[in-house]
Coordinates of C-alpha atoms in Angstrom, one line a residue:
Chain F
M1 CA -58.1 62.7 76.2
F2 CA -54.7 62.7 74.4
P3 CA -52.6 62.0 77.3
R4 CA -54.7 59.0 78.1
L5 CA -54.5 57.8 74.5
T6 CA -50.8 58.1 74.6
R7 CA -50.6 56.1 77.9
F8 CA -52.9 53.5 76.3
L9 CA -50.7 53.2 73.2
F10 CA -47.6 52.9 75.2
V11 CA -49.1 50.3 77.5
L12 CA -50.1 48.2 74.4
A13 CA -46.8 48.9 72.5
L14 CA -44.2 47.9 75.0
P15 CA -45.4 44.3 75.7
V16 CA -46.0 43.8 71.9
A17 CA -42.3 44.8 71.4
L18 CA -41.2 42.4 74.0
C19 CA -43.2 39.5 72.5
S20 CA -41.5 40.3 69.1
C21 CA -38.1 40.2 70.6
A22 CA -38.7 37.1 72.8
S23 CA -37.2 34.1 71.3
T24 CA -39.4 30.9 71.4
P25 CA -37.4 27.7 71.4
S26 CA -38.5 25.8 68.4
A27 CA -39.9 22.3 68.7
A28 CA -36.9 20.9 66.7
R29 CA -34.3 21.9 69.5
R30 CA -36.4 20.2 72.1
S31 CA -36.1 16.5 72.1
H32 CA -37.3 13.6 74.3
A33 CA -33.8 12.9 75.5
P34 CA -34.4 13.1 79.4
V35 CA -33.0 16.2 80.9
A36 CA -33.1 17.3 84.4
S37 CA -36.2 19.5 85.3
P38 CA -35.2 23.0 86.4
E39 CA -37.6 22.7 89.4
A40 CA -39.4 20.0 91.2
P41 CA -43.0 20.4 89.6
T42 CA -45.7 20.8 92.1
S43 CA -48.2 19.0 90.0
A44 CA -50.3 16.0 91.2
V45 CA -48.1 13.8 89.3
A46 CA -44.7 14.7 90.6
S47 CA -43.6 12.5 93.4
A48 CA -40.7 11.9 95.6
D49 CA -39.8 8.9 93.8
T50 CA -39.3 10.5 90.4
K51 CA -35.6 10.5 89.6
A52 CA -33.4 12.8 87.6
P53 CA -33.3 11.1 84.3
T54 CA -29.5 10.6 84.4
S55 CA -29.8 8.4 87.5
T56 CA -32.8 6.3 86.0
P57 CA -31.4 3.1 84.4
A58 CA -32.1 3.5 80.6
P59 CA -34.6 0.7 79.7
E60 CA -33.6 -1.8 77.2
P61 CA -34.6 -0.4 73.7
A62 CA -37.3 -2.4 71.9
P63 CA -35.8 -5.2 69.9
A64 CA -35.6 -4.1 66.3
T65 CA -37.6 -6.4 64.0
A66 CA -38.6 -5.9 60.4
K67 CA -42.0 -4.7 61.4
E68 CA -40.6 -2.2 63.9
S69 CA -38.3 -0.6 61.0
T70 CA -41.1 0.3 58.8
A71 CA -41.9 3.9 58.0
A72 CA -45.3 3.5 59.7
T73 CA -43.9 2.5 63.0
D74 CA -41.2 5.2 62.8
D75 CA -44.0 7.7 62.4
F76 CA -44.6 9.5 65.7
G77 CA -46.8 12.1 64.4
D78 CA -44.4 14.9 64.9
A79 CA -45.7 16.7 61.7
D80 CA -49.1 17.4 63.6
Y81 CA -48.1 17.2 67.2
A82 CA -44.7 18.6 67.6
T83 CA -46.0 22.0 67.8
S84 CA -45.4 25.1 70.2
A85 CA -48.5 24.2 72.1
V86 CA -46.8 21.0 73.0
H87 CA -43.3 22.3 73.5
A88 CA -44.6 25.7 75.1
F89 CA -42.3 28.6 75.7
D90 CA -42.8 28.7 79.5
P91 CA -39.7 30.4 81.2
L92 CA -41.7 31.3 84.3
E93 CA -43.0 27.8 84.8
P94 CA -42.2 27.5 88.6
V95 CA -44.0 30.8 89.1
N96 CA -46.8 29.8 86.9
R97 CA -47.2 26.6 88.7
F98 CA -47.5 28.3 92.0
V99 CA -50.1 30.6 90.6
F100 CA -52.0 27.7 89.1
K101 CA -52.2 26.0 92.4
F102 CA -53.5 29.3 94.1
N103 CA -56.0 29.5 91.3
D104 CA -57.0 25.9 91.6
K105 CA -57.8 26.4 95.4
T106 CA -59.7 29.6 94.7
Y107 CA -61.7 28.0 91.9
H108 CA -62.5 25.0 94.2
Y109 CA -63.3 27.0 97.4
V110 CA -64.8 30.3 95.8
F111 CA -65.7 30.1 92.3
H112 CA -67.3 26.7 92.1
P113 CA -69.7 27.4 95.0
V114 CA -70.7 30.8 93.5
A115 CA -71.1 29.1 90.1
D116 CA -73.2 26.3 91.6
T117 CA -75.4 28.7 93.5
Y118 CA -75.9 30.8 90.5
V119 CA -77.1 27.9 88.6
K120 CA -79.4 26.7 91.3
V121 CA -80.9 30.1 92.1
V122 CA -81.3 31.7 88.5
P123 CA -83.5 29.9 86.1
H124 CA -81.9 28.8 82.8
P125 CA -83.8 31.2 80.6
I126 CA -82.6 34.2 82.6
R127 CA -79.0 32.7 82.7
T128 CA -79.2 32.4 78.9
G129 CA -80.6 36.0 78.6
L130 CA -77.8 37.3 80.7
S131 CA -75.2 35.5 78.7
N132 CA -76.7 36.8 75.5
F133 CA -76.8 40.3 76.8
F134 CA -73.2 40.5 77.9
T135 CA -72.0 38.8 74.7
N136 CA -73.9 41.3 72.8
L137 CA -72.4 44.2 74.7
G138 CA -69.0 43.0 73.6
Y139 CA -69.7 44.2 70.1
P140 CA -67.2 47.1 70.0
I141 CA -64.4 44.7 71.1
R142 CA -65.2 42.3 68.2
V143 CA -65.9 44.8 65.5
V144 CA -62.9 47.0 66.1
N145 CA -60.7 44.0 65.9
D146 CA -62.4 42.8 62.8
L147 CA -61.4 46.2 61.2
L148 CA -57.8 46.0 62.7
Q149 CA -57.5 42.6 60.9
A150 CA -59.0 43.9 57.7
K151 CA -61.8 41.4 57.9
F152 CA -64.3 44.0 56.7
K153 CA -67.0 41.6 55.7
R154 CA -66.9 40.0 59.1
A155 CA -67.0 43.5 60.7
G156 CA -70.3 44.0 58.7
L157 CA -71.8 40.7 59.8
E158 CA -70.8 41.4 63.4
S159 CA -72.5 44.7 63.1
G160 CA -75.6 43.1 61.6
K161 CA -75.7 40.7 64.4
F162 CA -75.4 43.5 67.0
Y163 CA -78.3 45.5 65.5
V164 CA -80.5 42.5 65.1
N165 CA -80.0 41.3 68.7
T166 CA -80.2 44.8 70.1
I167 CA -83.3 45.8 68.3
A168 CA -85.3 42.6 67.8
G169 CA -83.7 40.7 70.7
L170 CA -84.6 43.1 73.5
G171 CA -81.4 44.9 74.1
G172 CA -79.5 41.6 73.4
F173 CA -81.2 39.2 75.9
I174 CA -82.6 37.2 73.0
R175 CA -80.1 36.2 70.4
I176 CA -82.2 36.6 67.4
S177 CA -79.2 36.1 65.1
D178 CA -79.0 32.4 65.7
D179 CA -82.0 32.1 63.4
V180 CA -80.1 33.8 60.6
P181 CA -77.6 31.4 59.1
S182 CA -75.1 34.2 58.0
L183 CA -75.1 35.7 61.6
A184 CA -75.2 32.4 63.6
N185 CA -71.6 31.7 64.0
I186 CA -69.3 34.5 63.6
P187 CA -65.8 34.0 65.1
A188 CA -65.3 36.4 68.0
E189 CA -62.3 38.6 67.6
D190 CA -60.2 40.2 70.4
M191 CA -57.1 42.1 70.5
G192 CA -54.9 39.2 71.3
L193 CA -56.1 37.5 68.2
T194 CA -55.5 40.7 66.2
F195 CA -51.7 40.6 67.5
G196 CA -51.6 36.9 66.4
V197 CA -52.9 37.8 62.9
W198 CA -50.3 40.6 62.9
R199 CA -47.7 37.7 63.3
I200 CA -46.7 39.0 66.7
P201 CA -45.5 35.8 68.7
Q202 CA -47.2 34.7 71.7
G203 CA -44.4 35.3 74.0
P204 CA -44.0 33.5 77.3
Y205 CA -46.9 31.7 78.8
L206 CA -48.3 33.2 82.0
V207 CA -50.7 32.3 84.7
V208 CA -52.5 35.3 86.1
P209 CA -54.0 35.2 89.5
L210 CA -57.7 34.4 89.4
L211 CA -57.9 35.1 85.5
G212 CA -55.9 32.0 84.7
P213 CA -53.8 31.1 81.6
T214 CA -52.8 33.8 79.1
T215 CA -49.6 34.8 77.2
L216 CA -47.8 38.1 77.1
R217 CA -49.4 38.7 73.8
D218 CA -52.9 37.8 74.8
G219 CA -52.4 39.5 78.1
T220 CA -51.6 42.8 76.4
G221 CA -54.6 42.3 74.3
L222 CA -56.7 42.1 77.4
V223 CA -55.6 45.6 78.1
G224 CA -56.8 46.9 74.8
D225 CA -60.1 45.0 75.1
Y226 CA -60.6 46.6 78.5
F227 CA -60.8 50.0 76.9
L228 CA -63.0 48.8 74.2
N229 CA -65.4 47.2 76.6
P230 CA -68.6 49.5 76.9
L231 CA -68.8 48.3 80.6
N232 CA -65.7 50.4 81.3
W233 CA -66.3 53.5 79.3
S234 CA -68.0 55.4 82.1
Q235 CA -64.8 55.4 84.0
F236 CA -63.4 57.8 81.4
Q237 CA -66.4 60.3 82.2
Y238 CA -66.2 62.6 85.2
R239 CA -69.8 62.1 86.3
S240 CA -69.3 58.2 86.4
R241 CA -67.3 58.7 89.7
D242 CA -70.7 59.0 91.4
Y243 CA -71.9 55.7 89.8
W244 CA -68.9 53.5 90.3
W245 CA -71.1 51.0 92.2
W246 CA -73.1 50.6 88.9
D247 CA -69.8 49.7 87.1
V248 CA -68.9 47.3 89.9
S249 CA -72.4 45.7 89.8
F250 CA -72.3 45.2 86.1
A251 CA -68.8 43.7 86.1
T252 CA -69.7 41.3 89.0
V253 CA -72.8 40.0 87.1
D254 CA -70.7 39.6 83.9
V255 CA -68.2 37.6 85.8
I256 CA -70.6 35.4 87.7
Q257 CA -72.8 34.5 84.7
K258 CA -69.5 33.2 82.9
L259 CA -68.4 31.1 85.8
P260 CA -70.5 28.0 85.2
D261 CA -69.3 27.2 81.8
L262 CA -65.7 28.2 82.6
M263 CA -65.6 25.9 85.8
I264 CA -67.1 23.0 83.7
L265 CA -64.3 23.4 81.0
Y266 CA -61.6 23.7 83.7
E267 CA -62.8 20.7 85.6
S268 CA -63.2 18.5 82.5
Q269 CA -59.5 19.3 81.6
K270 CA -58.3 18.7 85.1
K271 CA -60.0 15.4 85.6
A272 CA -58.7 13.9 82.5
A273 CA -55.2 15.3 83.1
L274 CA -52.0 13.6 84.4
D275 CA -50.5 16.9 84.9
P276 CA -53.3 19.6 85.1
Y277 CA -50.9 22.5 84.7
I278 CA -49.6 21.3 81.5
A279 CA -53.0 20.1 80.2
V280 CA -54.6 23.5 80.8
R281 CA -51.5 25.2 79.2
S282 CA -51.5 23.0 76.1
A283 CA -55.4 23.4 75.8
Y284 CA -55.2 27.1 76.0
L285 CA -52.3 27.5 73.5
Q286 CA -54.0 25.1 71.0
Y287 CA -57.4 26.9 71.3
R288 CA -55.8 30.4 70.8
A289 CA -53.8 29.1 67.9
A290 CA -56.8 27.8 66.2
Q291 CA -58.8 31.0 67.0
V292 CA -56.1 33.1 65.2
K293 CA -56.6 31.0 62.0
K294 CA -60.4 31.4 62.0
Chain Z
M1 CA -76.7 17.9 82.2
S2 CA -75.2 21.1 80.7
F3 CA -74.3 21.2 77.1
P4 CA -70.5 21.7 77.6
R5 CA -70.4 18.4 79.3
T6 CA -72.5 16.8 76.6
L7 CA -70.4 18.4 74.0
L8 CA -67.2 17.1 75.5
F9 CA -68.5 13.6 76.0
L10 CA -70.3 13.2 72.7
A11 CA -67.4 14.6 70.9
A12 CA -64.9 12.3 72.6
I13 CA -67.0 9.1 72.1
A14 CA -68.0 10.0 68.6
A15 CA -64.4 10.2 67.6
G16 CA -63.6 6.8 69.3
L17 CA -66.4 5.1 67.4
A18 CA -65.5 6.1 63.9
C19 CA -66.4 2.9 62.4
V20 CA -69.2 1.7 64.7
G21 CA -72.1 2.6 62.5
A22 CA -70.6 1.1 59.6
R23 CA -70.4 -2.2 61.2
A24 CA -73.9 -2.1 62.6
Q25 CA -75.3 -1.4 59.2
G26 CA -73.6 -4.4 57.6
T27 CA -71.7 -2.0 55.3
D28 CA -67.9 -1.8 55.7
L29 CA -67.7 1.8 55.2
S30 CA -64.3 1.6 56.9
K31 CA -62.7 0.3 53.8
A32 CA -64.1 3.0 51.5
A33 CA -62.1 5.5 50.0
D34 CA -63.6 8.5 51.7
P35 CA -63.9 8.3 55.5
V36 CA -66.8 10.8 55.9
P37 CA -69.6 8.3 55.5
M38 CA -67.9 6.1 57.9
V39 CA -67.6 8.9 60.5
R40 CA -71.1 10.1 59.9
A41 CA -72.5 6.7 60.5
A42 CA -70.3 5.9 63.4
V43 CA -71.3 9.2 65.2
D44 CA -74.9 8.5 64.6
Q45 CA -74.6 5.1 66.3
V46 CA -72.7 6.6 69.2
V47 CA -75.3 9.3 69.9
K48 CA -78.0 6.6 69.6
M49 CA -76.1 4.5 72.2
A50 CA -75.3 7.3 74.5
F51 CA -78.9 8.5 74.8
D52 CA -80.1 4.8 75.1
T53 CA -81.5 4.7 78.7
S54 CA -82.8 1.1 78.3
N55 CA -80.1 -0.3 80.4
P56 CA -79.1 2.2 83.0
S57 CA -77.4 -0.2 85.3
Q58 CA -74.6 -0.9 83.0
R59 CA -72.1 1.9 82.7
L60 CA -71.7 3.5 79.3
S61 CA -68.0 3.0 79.4
V62 CA -68.5 -0.7 79.8
R63 CA -71.0 -0.9 77.0
L64 CA -68.7 1.0 74.7
R65 CA -65.5 -0.7 75.4
P66 CA -65.8 -3.8 73.1
V67 CA -66.8 -1.4 70.2
L68 CA -64.1 0.9 70.9
D69 CA -61.5 -1.8 71.0
K70 CA -62.4 -2.9 67.6
Y71 CA -62.8 0.5 65.8
F72 CA -60.6 3.0 67.5
D73 CA -56.8 2.9 66.9
F74 CA -55.6 3.2 70.4
D75 CA -52.1 2.1 69.5
L76 CA -51.5 4.8 67.1
A77 CA -53.1 7.3 69.5
T78 CA -50.8 6.2 72.2
R79 CA -47.6 6.2 69.9
F80 CA -48.5 9.8 68.7
A81 CA -49.1 10.9 72.2
V82 CA -45.7 9.6 73.4
G83 CA -43.8 10.7 70.4
I84 CA -40.3 9.8 69.6
G85 CA -39.7 8.6 73.2
W86 CA -41.8 5.5 72.1
R87 CA -38.7 4.2 70.7
Q88 CA -37.3 3.8 74.2
F89 CA -40.2 1.8 75.5
T90 CA -39.9 -2.0 75.7
P91 CA -42.6 -4.0 74.3
D92 CA -44.0 -4.7 77.7
Q93 CA -44.0 -0.9 78.7
R94 CA -45.7 -0.2 75.3
K95 CA -48.5 -2.6 76.1
R96 CA -49.0 -1.3 79.5
T97 CA -49.1 2.3 78.3
T98 CA -51.5 1.6 75.6
D99 CA -53.8 -0.2 77.9
L100 CA -53.8 2.3 80.5
F101 CA -54.2 5.2 78.1
T102 CA -57.1 3.3 76.4
E103 CA -58.9 2.9 79.8
L104 CA -58.2 6.6 80.8
I105 CA -59.8 7.9 77.5
I106 CA -62.8 5.8 77.7
R107 CA -63.6 6.3 81.3
T108 CA -62.8 10.0 81.4
Y109 CA -65.3 10.8 78.6
A110 CA -67.9 8.1 79.3
D111 CA -68.2 9.0 82.9
H112 CA -69.2 12.5 82.2
F113 CA -72.5 11.5 80.6
K114 CA -75.8 11.0 82.5
P115 CA -78.4 9.6 80.2
G116 CA -81.7 11.1 79.7
D117 CA -81.1 14.8 80.6
A118 CA -80.2 16.3 77.2
S119 CA -81.8 16.1 73.8
P120 CA -79.5 14.5 71.0
P121 CA -77.3 17.0 69.1
T122 CA -77.1 17.1 65.4
F123 CA -74.1 17.2 63.3
T124 CA -72.8 18.3 59.9
Y125 CA -69.7 17.2 58.1
G126 CA -67.4 18.7 55.7
A127 CA -65.1 17.1 53.1
A128 CA -62.1 15.1 54.6
R129 CA -58.7 16.8 53.9
E130 CA -55.4 14.9 53.8
L131 CA -52.9 15.2 56.7
G132 CA -49.6 14.6 54.9
S133 CA -50.7 11.4 53.2
A134 CA -53.8 9.8 51.4
D135 CA -54.0 7.3 54.2
R136 CA -54.4 9.9 56.9
R137 CA -57.3 12.3 56.8
E138 CA -59.1 14.8 58.9
V139 CA -62.8 14.9 58.8
P140 CA -64.4 18.3 59.9
S141 CA -67.7 18.5 61.6
T142 CA -69.9 20.8 63.3
L143 CA -72.0 19.9 66.5
F144 CA -75.2 21.8 67.2
A145 CA -76.4 21.6 70.7
G146 CA -78.2 23.9 73.0
G147 CA -78.3 26.7 70.6
K148 CA -74.5 26.7 70.1
Q149 CA -72.1 25.1 67.7
Y150 CA -68.8 23.7 68.1
S151 CA -66.2 22.4 65.6
I152 CA -64.8 19.0 65.9
A153 CA -62.5 17.3 63.6
Y154 CA -61.9 13.6 63.6
R155 CA -58.5 12.4 62.6
V156 CA -58.5 9.0 60.9
D157 CA -55.8 6.6 59.6
R158 CA -56.1 3.9 57.1
S159 CA -52.5 2.4 57.3
G160 CA -54.0 -0.8 58.7
G161 CA -56.2 -1.2 55.8
S162 CA -59.3 0.4 57.1
W163 CA -60.2 3.7 58.4
K164 CA -59.8 4.1 62.2
C165 CA -60.0 7.0 64.4
Y166 CA -57.0 8.2 66.4
D167 CA -57.6 11.6 67.4
M168 CA -60.4 14.4 67.9
V169 CA -59.8 18.0 67.8
I170 CA -62.5 20.1 69.6
E171 CA -62.5 23.8 68.8
G172 CA -58.8 23.6 67.8
V173 CA -57.7 21.5 70.9
S174 CA -56.4 18.0 70.0
M175 CA -56.7 15.3 72.5
V176 CA -53.5 13.5 71.5
A177 CA -51.5 16.8 71.4
N178 CA -52.9 17.6 74.9
Y179 CA -51.5 14.3 76.1
R180 CA -48.3 14.6 74.2
A181 CA -47.6 17.8 76.1
Q182 CA -48.0 15.9 79.4
F183 CA -46.2 12.7 78.4
V184 CA -43.2 14.8 77.1
S185 CA -42.7 16.4 80.6
L186 CA -43.2 13.0 82.3
F187 CA -40.9 11.3 80.0
Q188 CA -38.2 13.9 80.5
Q189 CA -38.5 13.5 84.3
G190 CA -38.5 9.6 84.6
G191 CA -38.9 7.9 81.3
A192 CA -41.5 5.4 80.5
E193 CA -42.1 4.2 83.9
A194 CA -43.0 7.9 84.9
I195 CA -45.6 7.8 82.4
I196 CA -47.1 4.5 83.3
R197 CA -47.1 5.5 86.9
A198 CA -49.0 8.7 86.1
L199 CA -51.6 6.8 84.2
Q200 CA -52.1 4.3 86.7
K201 CA -52.4 6.9 89.5
N202 CA -55.0 8.9 87.5
L203 CA -57.0 5.8 87.0
D204 CA -56.9 4.7 90.5
T205 CA -58.1 8.2 91.5
M206 CA -61.0 8.0 89.0
S207 CA -62.0 4.5 90.7
A208 CA -61.8 5.8 94.1
P209 CA -65.2 6.0 95.9
G210 CA -66.9 9.2 95.5
Q211 CA -65.2 10.0 92.1

């Protein structure tokens, strides 16, 4: 047990240290002055006729008028919008874009059909029940991270929610807690958010094959969440080796039941995007930053 | 229609119609000191319009367009989305960018909605908070739909004399910030024309048969 614990802590500590040391260019150092892109982006927007900015004739600046010089028209919203989610730290962008394209094809040809079939075959009440069940099962992840963040009241509410749904909700299939105002909408914590609360920087943005967007910090958090997920606990017991198929089945069902909502969110971001890669990156970083503050 | 789609559409359109309800009720809530009553009235009006199936032949984006042109500050939204590079746009480029961006926003979110297959959601609103000045506020709200709830914040501005919405933030994701990230990259590649080309290309794709 202790050697495993040591390895677990090492796996967590090393990336966390890397995140802390990684320098994130501040928004102030980035400007809208056109600079040559390091790589030709492979997004849907990039085309052969985009030129390096230095070869593009600078357009005539807008003529200065009394109205144009007012403070209002000189306000470009940088106070709210010049954020790290907009000017993301993405040193591996060429690699990330390649993986993004791979994921996009996989989502289109594999995940989408699976999600569509799941929605067509499985009735809505059962889908809802499965979603509730697996969400309820994630209680250890949420409560441990509540405690690590010293959010003791939230940990108590999370525990109350778990007990109510497990006992009165048929093992978690029915979310009885929705009828209790104090238990209805507890922000879900995970280890990546815990690292954020601990002021550990995000680190570089990453796109993981099949899993999609993450950062070095959040990706490391996933490792911790893996050990806290009850679906994976049987792996640490000797007798579980005879029941590996049970673990795989559970994990497969968990993934499939999440697919419909994930695909809807992904497609909604992609359809409205001029550059889907950047749209997904920005949405992910903004979302996680907001979750840390909750 | 699943609730995530409903959520995204309703939240986007509700933000865009921040003053619609005020106008319909004959009370100019857009000039009131507190933007919350205006936003509340506008969202109620938007939801009613979105779930109105009496005229299924006319696309919702078409029906909403005149109202949005009047009560949503697309000029401000576009300027914020482009950022400081807006200074290098000519007046013609500014107009083209604003027009295309406006069309993109309206069509993207309106086309997601299929009338008649979801029950109307409910909303609650919090107190508006200032965003750096008394003329710029953020109105927090919570959308309840399908047993789930989502946070949506509407950013409104009064620098033109009346409250108008220019951004919405759904679960922490700002529409304007999301487009700024994309516009910054495009501008660095090819200036204003790169942004305009990208907007036009996206709209052409949305207009293609089968889309």
